[in-house]
Coordinates of C-alpha atoms (C1' of nucleotides) in Angstrom, one line a residue:
Chain A
X292 CA -186.7 -32.5 -88.6
X293 CA -190.2 -33.6 -87.6
X294 CA -193.2 -31.4 -88.4
X295 CA -194.0 -31.0 -84.7
X296 CA -196.5 -28.2 -85.2
X297 CA -200.3 -28.2 -85.7
X298 CA -202.0 -31.6 -85.4
X299 CA -200.0 -34.2 -87.2
X300 CA -197.6 -36.2 -85.2
X301 CA -194.5 -37.8 -86.6
X302 CA -195.1 -41.5 -86.2
X303 CA -191.4 -42.2 -86.4
X304 CA -190.5 -39.9 -83.6
X305 CA -193.3 -41.5 -81.5
X306 CA -192.0 -44.9 -82.3
X307 CA -188.4 -44.0 -81.4
X308 CA -189.5 -42.8 -78.0
X309 CA -191.8 -45.7 -77.4
X310 CA -189.1 -48.3 -78.2
X311 CA -186.4 -46.4 -76.3
X312 CA -188.5 -45.9 -73.2
X313 CA -189.9 -49.5 -73.3
X314 CA -186.3 -50.7 -73.4
X315 CA -185.6 -49.0 -70.2
X316 CA -188.6 -50.5 -68.6
X317 CA -187.5 -53.9 -69.8
X318 CA -184.2 -53.4 -68.2
X319 CA -185.9 -52.6 -65.0
X320 CA -187.6 -56.0 -65.1
X321 CA -190.9 -55.5 -67.0
X322 CA -191.7 -58.0 -69.7
X323 CA -191.2 -56.7 -73.3
X324 CA -194.8 -56.5 -74.5
X325 CA -196.3 -54.9 -71.4
X326 CA -193.4 -52.4 -71.6
X327 CA -194.0 -51.5 -75.2
X328 CA -197.8 -51.3 -74.8
X329 CA -197.4 -49.1 -71.8
X330 CA -194.9 -46.8 -73.5
X331 CA -197.2 -46.5 -76.5
X332 CA -200.1 -45.4 -74.2
X333 CA -197.9 -42.9 -72.4
X334 CA -196.9 -41.4 -75.7
X335 CA -200.4 -41.2 -77.2
X336 CA -202.0 -37.8 -77.2
X337 CA -205.3 -38.8 -75.6
X338 CA -203.7 -41.3 -73.2
X339 CA -206.1 -43.9 -74.7
X340 CA -205.7 -46.4 -77.4
X341 CA -207.8 -49.3 -78.7
X342 CA -206.4 -52.9 -79.1
X343 CA -206.4 -52.5 -82.8
X344 CA -204.4 -49.3 -82.6
X345 CA -201.9 -50.8 -80.3
X346 CA -201.5 -53.9 -82.5
X347 CA -201.0 -51.8 -85.6
X348 CA -198.6 -49.3 -84.0
X349 CA -196.4 -52.0 -82.4
X350 CA -196.8 -54.5 -85.1
X351 CA -197.9 -57.3 -82.8
X352 CA -200.8 -59.8 -82.9
X353 CA -204.1 -59.3 -81.1
X354 CA -203.0 -62.1 -78.8
X355 CA -199.9 -60.2 -77.7
X356 CA -202.0 -57.1 -77.1
X357 CA -204.4 -59.1 -75.0
X358 CA -201.7 -60.6 -72.9
X359 CA -199.9 -57.3 -72.3
X360 CA -203.0 -55.3 -71.3
X361 CA -204.2 -58.1 -69.0
X362 CA -200.9 -57.9 -67.1
X363 CA -200.9 -54.1 -67.1
X364 CA -204.3 -53.8 -65.7
X365 CA -203.6 -56.4 -63.1
X366 CA -200.9 -54.2 -61.7
X367 CA -203.0 -51.1 -62.2
X368 CA -200.7 -49.4 -64.6
X369 CA -203.5 -49.0 -67.1
X370 CA -207.3 -49.2 -66.9
X371 CA -209.6 -50.7 -69.4
X372 CA -212.8 -49.1 -70.6
X373 CA -215.5 -50.4 -72.8
X374 CA -216.5 -47.7 -75.2
X375 CA -220.3 -47.8 -74.9
X376 CA -222.2 -49.2 -77.8
X377 CA -219.2 -50.9 -79.3
X378 CA -217.2 -54.0 -78.6
X379 CA -214.0 -52.1 -78.9
X380 CA -212.0 -52.1 -75.8
X381 CA -209.9 -49.0 -74.9
X382 CA -206.9 -48.8 -72.6
X383 CA -205.9 -45.7 -70.7
X384 CA -203.0 -44.5 -68.6
X385 CA -204.5 -42.4 -65.9
X386 CA -201.9 -39.8 -65.2
X387 CA -202.3 -40.1 -61.5
X388 CA -202.9 -43.7 -60.9
X389 CA -200.0 -45.3 -62.7
X390 CA -197.1 -44.0 -60.6
X391 CA -199.1 -44.8 -57.6
X392 CA -199.1 -48.3 -58.9
X393 CA -195.3 -48.1 -59.4
X394 CA -194.8 -47.4 -55.8
X395 CA -197.3 -50.1 -55.0
X396 CA -194.8 -52.8 -55.1
X397 CA -196.5 -53.1 -51.8
X398 CA -197.8 -56.6 -52.4
X399 CA -194.2 -57.6 -53.2
X400 CA -192.7 -55.8 -50.2
X401 CA -195.4 -57.5 -48.0
X402 CA -194.3 -60.9 -49.1
X403 CA -190.6 -60.0 -48.5
X404 CA -191.6 -59.0 -45.1
X405 CA -193.4 -62.3 -44.5
X406 CA -190.5 -64.3 -45.7
X407 CA -188.2 -62.4 -43.4
X408 CA -190.4 -62.8 -40.4
X409 CA -190.5 -66.5 -41.0
X410 CA -186.7 -66.5 -41.2
X411 CA -186.2 -64.6 -38.0
X412 CA -188.4 -67.2 -36.2
X413 CA -186.9 -70.3 -37.7
X414 CA -183.3 -69.2 -37.5
X415 CA -183.8 -67.7 -34.0
X416 CA -184.1 -64.1 -33.2
X417 CA -181.0 -64.2 -31.0
X418 CA -178.7 -65.6 -33.6
X419 CA -176.5 -63.3 -35.8
X420 CA -178.4 -64.3 -38.9
X421 CA -181.7 -63.8 -37.2
X422 CA -180.7 -60.3 -36.1
X423 CA -179.6 -59.5 -39.7
X424 CA -182.9 -60.5 -41.0
X425 CA -184.7 -58.5 -38.3
X426 CA -182.9 -55.4 -39.3
X427 CA -183.7 -56.0 -42.9
X428 CA -187.3 -56.4 -42.0
X429 CA -187.2 -53.2 -40.0
X430 CA -185.9 -51.4 -43.1
X431 CA -188.7 -52.5 -45.3
X432 CA -191.3 -51.6 -42.7
X433 CA -189.7 -48.2 -42.5
X434 CA -189.7 -47.8 -46.2
X435 CA -193.3 -48.8 -46.4
X436 CA -194.4 -46.0 -44.1
X437 CA -192.2 -43.5 -45.7
X438 CA -193.5 -44.2 -49.2
X439 CA -197.0 -43.4 -48.0
X440 CA -196.1 -39.9 -46.8
X441 CA -193.9 -39.4 -49.8
X442 CA -196.9 -39.9 -52.1
X443 CA -198.9 -37.3 -50.0
X444 CA -196.1 -34.8 -50.6
X445 CA -196.0 -35.6 -54.3
X446 CA -199.7 -35.0 -54.7
X447 CA -199.3 -31.6 -53.1
X448 CA -196.2 -30.8 -55.2
X449 CA -197.9 -31.9 -58.3
X450 CA -201.0 -29.9 -57.7
X451 CA -198.9 -26.8 -57.2
X452 CA -196.9 -27.3 -60.3
X453 CA -199.5 -28.8 -62.7
X454 CA -202.8 -27.9 -61.2
X455 CA -205.4 -30.5 -60.3
X456 CA -205.2 -32.9 -63.3
Chain B
X244 CA -188.4 -79.7 -34.6
X245 CA -185.1 -78.0 -35.2
X246 CA -182.5 -77.8 -32.4
X247 CA -182.5 -74.1 -32.5
X248 CA -180.4 -73.7 -29.4
X249 CA -176.7 -73.4 -28.8
X250 CA -174.4 -73.3 -31.8
X251 CA -175.7 -75.8 -34.4
X252 CA -178.0 -74.5 -37.1
X253 CA -180.6 -76.6 -38.7
X254 CA -179.5 -76.7 -42.4
X255 CA -183.0 -77.6 -43.4
X256 CA -184.5 -74.6 -41.8
X257 CA -181.8 -72.4 -43.3
X258 CA -182.5 -73.9 -46.7
X259 CA -186.2 -73.4 -46.4
X260 CA -185.7 -69.7 -45.7
X261 CA -183.1 -69.3 -48.4
X262 CA -185.3 -70.8 -51.1
X263 CA -188.5 -69.0 -50.0
X264 CA -186.9 -65.6 -49.7
X265 CA -185.0 -66.1 -53.0
X266 CA -188.3 -67.0 -54.7
X267 CA -189.7 -63.6 -53.6
X268 CA -186.6 -61.8 -55.0
X269 CA -187.0 -63.7 -58.3
X270 CA -190.6 -62.6 -58.5
X271 CA -189.4 -59.0 -58.0
X272 CA -187.2 -59.4 -61.1
X273 CA -183.9 -60.7 -59.8
X274 CA -182.3 -63.7 -61.7
X275 CA -182.6 -67.0 -59.9
X276 CA -178.9 -67.7 -59.1
X277 CA -178.1 -64.2 -57.8
X278 CA -181.3 -64.4 -55.7
X279 CA -180.4 -67.7 -54.1
X280 CA -176.8 -66.7 -53.5
X281 CA -177.9 -63.5 -51.9
X282 CA -180.4 -65.2 -49.7
X283 CA -177.8 -67.7 -48.6
X284 CA -175.5 -64.9 -47.5
X285 CA -178.2 -63.1 -45.8
X286 CA -179.1 -66.2 -43.8
X287 CA -175.5 -67.1 -42.9
X288 CA -174.4 -66.3 -39.4
X289 CA -171.2 -64.5 -40.3
X290 CA -172.7 -62.8 -43.3
X291 CA -169.8 -64.2 -45.2
X292 CA -169.4 -67.4 -47.3
X293 CA -166.8 -68.8 -49.7
X294 CA -167.5 -69.9 -53.2
X295 CA -167.2 -73.5 -52.2
X296 CA -169.7 -73.1 -49.3
X297 CA -172.1 -71.4 -51.6
X298 CA -171.8 -74.1 -54.2
X299 CA -172.2 -76.8 -51.7
X300 CA -175.1 -75.3 -49.9
X301 CA -177.1 -74.4 -53.0
X302 CA -176.0 -77.5 -55.0
X303 CA -174.7 -75.4 -57.9
X304 CA -171.6 -75.5 -60.0
X305 CA -168.6 -73.2 -59.4
X306 CA -169.5 -71.5 -62.7
X307 CA -172.9 -70.6 -61.4
X308 CA -171.5 -69.2 -58.2
X309 CA -169.1 -67.1 -60.2
X310 CA -171.8 -65.7 -62.4
X311 CA -174.1 -64.9 -59.5
X312 CA -171.5 -63.1 -57.4
X313 CA -170.2 -61.2 -60.4
X314 CA -173.7 -59.8 -60.9
X315 CA -174.3 -59.2 -57.2
X316 CA -171.1 -57.2 -56.7
X317 CA -171.7 -55.2 -59.8
X318 CA -174.9 -53.9 -58.3
X319 CA -173.3 -53.6 -54.9
X320 CA -175.5 -56.0 -53.1
X321 CA -172.4 -58.0 -51.8
X322 CA -168.7 -57.2 -51.7
X323 CA -166.0 -59.6 -52.4
X324 CA -162.9 -60.1 -50.2
X325 CA -159.7 -62.0 -50.7
X326 CA -158.9 -63.8 -47.5
X327 CA -155.2 -62.9 -47.2
X328 CA -152.8 -65.8 -47.9
X329 CA -155.3 -68.0 -49.7
X330 CA -156.9 -68.1 -53.0
X331 CA -160.3 -68.5 -51.5
X332 CA -162.6 -65.7 -52.3
X333 CA -165.2 -64.6 -49.8
X334 CA -168.5 -62.8 -50.3
X335 CA -170.2 -60.6 -47.8
X336 CA -173.5 -58.9 -47.3
X337 CA -172.7 -55.7 -45.6
X338 CA -175.7 -55.0 -43.4
X339 CA -175.8 -51.3 -44.3
X340 CA -174.7 -51.2 -47.9
X341 CA -177.0 -53.6 -49.5
X342 CA -180.3 -51.8 -49.0
X343 CA -178.7 -48.6 -49.9
X344 CA -178.0 -50.5 -53.2
X345 CA -181.6 -51.5 -53.4
X346 CA -182.7 -47.9 -53.4
X347 CA -179.9 -47.2 -55.8
X348 CA -181.9 -48.1 -58.7
X349 CA -180.6 -44.5 -59.4
X350 CA -178.8 -45.5 -62.5
X351 CA -182.1 -46.9 -63.8
X352 CA -184.2 -44.0 -62.8
X353 CA -181.6 -41.7 -64.4
X354 CA -182.0 -43.5 -67.7
X355 CA -185.8 -43.3 -67.4
X356 CA -185.5 -39.6 -67.0
X357 CA -183.3 -39.3 -70.0
X358 CA -185.7 -41.2 -72.2
X359 CA -188.6 -39.1 -70.9
X360 CA -186.7 -35.8 -71.5
X361 CA -186.0 -36.9 -75.1
X362 CA -189.7 -37.8 -75.5
X363 CA -190.8 -34.4 -74.3
X364 CA -188.6 -32.7 -76.8
X365 CA -189.3 -34.9 -79.8
X366 CA -193.1 -35.0 -79.2
X367 CA -193.3 -31.4 -78.3
X368 CA -193.6 -29.9 -74.8
X369 CA -196.9 -28.2 -75.7
X370 CA -198.7 -31.4 -76.9
X371 CA -200.8 -33.5 -74.6
X372 CA -198.5 -36.4 -74.8
X373 CA -195.5 -34.1 -74.2
X374 CA -197.2 -32.7 -71.1
X375 CA -197.9 -36.2 -69.8
X376 CA -194.3 -37.2 -70.2
X377 CA -193.2 -34.0 -68.5
X378 CA -195.3 -34.8 -65.5
X379 CA -194.0 -38.3 -65.3
X380 CA -190.5 -36.9 -65.5
X381 CA -191.3 -34.5 -62.7
X382 CA -192.5 -37.4 -60.6
X383 CA -189.2 -39.3 -60.9
X384 CA -187.2 -36.2 -60.2
X385 CA -189.3 -35.8 -57.1
X386 CA -188.8 -39.4 -56.0
X387 CA -185.1 -39.2 -56.5
X388 CA -184.8 -36.3 -54.1
X389 CA -187.1 -37.9 -51.6
X390 CA -185.3 -41.2 -51.5
X391 CA -182.1 -39.4 -50.5
X392 CA -183.7 -37.8 -47.5
X393 CA -185.5 -41.0 -46.6
X394 CA -182.2 -42.8 -46.4
X395 CA -180.9 -40.2 -44.0
X396 CA -184.0 -40.7 -41.8
X397 CA -183.5 -44.5 -42.0
X398 CA -179.9 -44.2 -40.8
X399 CA -181.0 -42.2 -37.8
X400 CA -183.9 -44.6 -37.1
X401 CA -181.6 -47.6 -37.5
X402 CA -179.0 -46.2 -35.1
X403 CA -181.5 -45.5 -32.5
X404 CA -183.0 -49.0 -32.7
X405 CA -180.0 -51.2 -33.4
X406 CA -177.0 -49.1 -32.4
X407 CA -174.3 -48.3 -34.8
X408 CA -173.7 -51.6 -36.6
Chain C
dC232 C1' -140.3 -72.1 -61.3
dG233 C1' -143.5 -75.8 -61.3
dC234 C1' -147.4 -77.8 -58.6
dT235 C1' -151.7 -77.3 -56.8
dT236 C1' -155.9 -75.0 -55.6
dC237 C1' -159.3 -72.0 -56.6
dT238 C1' -161.8 -69.1 -59.9
dT239 C1' -163.3 -67.6 -64.4
dT240 C1' -164.5 -68.2 -69.2
dC241 C1' -166.8 -70.5 -72.9
dA242 C1' -169.5 -73.6 -75.8
dG243 C1' -173.4 -76.1 -75.8
dA244 C1' -177.5 -78.9 -73.8
dA245 C1' -181.7 -78.2 -71.4
dA246 C1' -185.3 -75.6 -69.8
dT247 C1' -188.0 -71.6 -70.0
dT248 C1' -190.2 -67.7 -72.1
dT249 C1' -192.2 -65.3 -75.8
dG250 C1' -195.3 -64.3 -79.5
dT251 C1' -198.1 -66.2 -83.1
dG252 C1' -202.0 -68.4 -85.7
dA253 C1' -206.1 -70.5 -85.2
dA254 C1' -210.0 -71.9 -82.8
dG255 C1' -213.2 -70.4 -79.2
dT256 C1' -216.1 -67.0 -76.7
dT257 C1' -218.8 -62.9 -76.0
dA258 C1' -221.8 -59.3 -77.2
dA259 C1' -223.7 -55.7 -80.5
dG260 C1' -226.9 -54.9 -84.2
dG261 C1' -229.8 -56.2 -87.5
Chain D
dC243 C1' -231.8 -65.5 -83.1
dC244 C1' -228.3 -65.1 -86.5
dT245 C1' -224.4 -62.6 -88.1
dT246 C1' -220.4 -60.4 -87.3
dA247 C1' -216.8 -57.7 -85.0
dA248 C1' -213.9 -57.8 -81.4
dC249 C1' -211.3 -59.9 -77.7
dT250 C1' -209.4 -64.2 -75.4
dT251 C1' -207.4 -68.7 -74.9
dC252 C1' -204.5 -72.4 -76.3
dA253 C1' -200.9 -75.3 -78.4
dC254 C1' -196.8 -74.9 -80.5
dA255 C1' -192.5 -73.1 -82.9
dA256 C1' -188.8 -70.0 -82.3
dA257 C1' -185.9 -67.4 -79.6
dT258 C1' -183.8 -66.6 -75.4
dT259 C1' -182.0 -67.7 -71.0
dT260 C1' -179.8 -70.6 -67.7
dC261 C1' -176.7 -73.7 -65.9
dT262 C1' -173.2 -77.1 -66.5
dG263 C1' -168.8 -79.5 -67.6
dA264 C1' -164.4 -78.8 -69.3
dA265 C1' -160.6 -76.1 -70.3
dA266 C1' -158.0 -72.1 -69.4
dG267 C1' -156.3 -68.7 -66.2
dA268 C1' -154.4 -66.7 -61.7
dA269 C1' -151.9 -67.0 -57.4
dG270 C1' -150.1 -69.1 -53.2
dC271 C1' -146.6 -72.4 -51.7
dG272 C1' -142.9 -75.4 -51.8

DNA sequence: CGCTTCTTTCAGAAATTTGTGAAGTTAAGG
DNA sequence: CCTTAACTTCACAAATTTCTGAAAGAAGCG
């Protein structure tokens, strides 16, 4: 079907993957443009693309690219680089760092925990509702700890299977 | 401020918690009405509320309640019960089952994995992009396994700390 | 069986979100 | 410094989502 050999990539095959994977990300709650930009980076051979390349490949305006990458770098799913001696900006998925970011819903979990703690206090720790909130809180605290050790195990697993990036 | 003793609950304190916690859930990607309904259930003493109670407490129409609980039970965050000999429906957060549901983004992860596998094939497993997708896939497969054992550990931890529900 | 009470469905108004074009800003390179 | 290439910001039009009121659909109870 596609001439998958040598150096040329089939842009259609790439696009199919990008749109399909982006759709899954959208379903999981990511906004559309960030999802598409991220998928495009993930599917690029170098793991790096310029704004212009992103805009062209995804058929979106510079403004849309700008908004998407701003979001993505805020949540550390991509990093931006200035290619020296040029005003072109480049965006990169960093193999490692992005799924670390995924599990780093930490900021979010922390806020859940804060809200729950407040609830326990204001509803009363000795009430049934208070106790339910307390248990929920305990769950998140537990998960938080576990995720940390899980990522350690992943890094070990990864190195064994793929070598040090 | 609130008469937090005895039996009466301060509706304002409850509402404050409900809206605050719901806001966090919304930020994490949940739709507004499901978030509010869920928070209300979580903050209720019995862990159970009828449609009418939800509508009244949250100042929303029966239609909105209906839509929210349909979604919530689809993703197993609440269960619905028919109180026998009445056409009142009741909705419950089940202590245990709901955070199991939270970690059961399984369906979603599975679809991510499918999309990634497709990408590996169509971009070529030997290409740089293909290899990146492969590693990402490996990460999700790893997480999937880990989450399972984590939930086992949680159940043990929970029982020790809170007793069997 | 019909009445009544509760829930669901549906069409549409209102609010929100999204993506664009155009103007504005920054910095490289003469 | 001035020009120019690149990115960003902003206001707005379009698309989408959200919630409601109203009508239709179940199911207990007489």
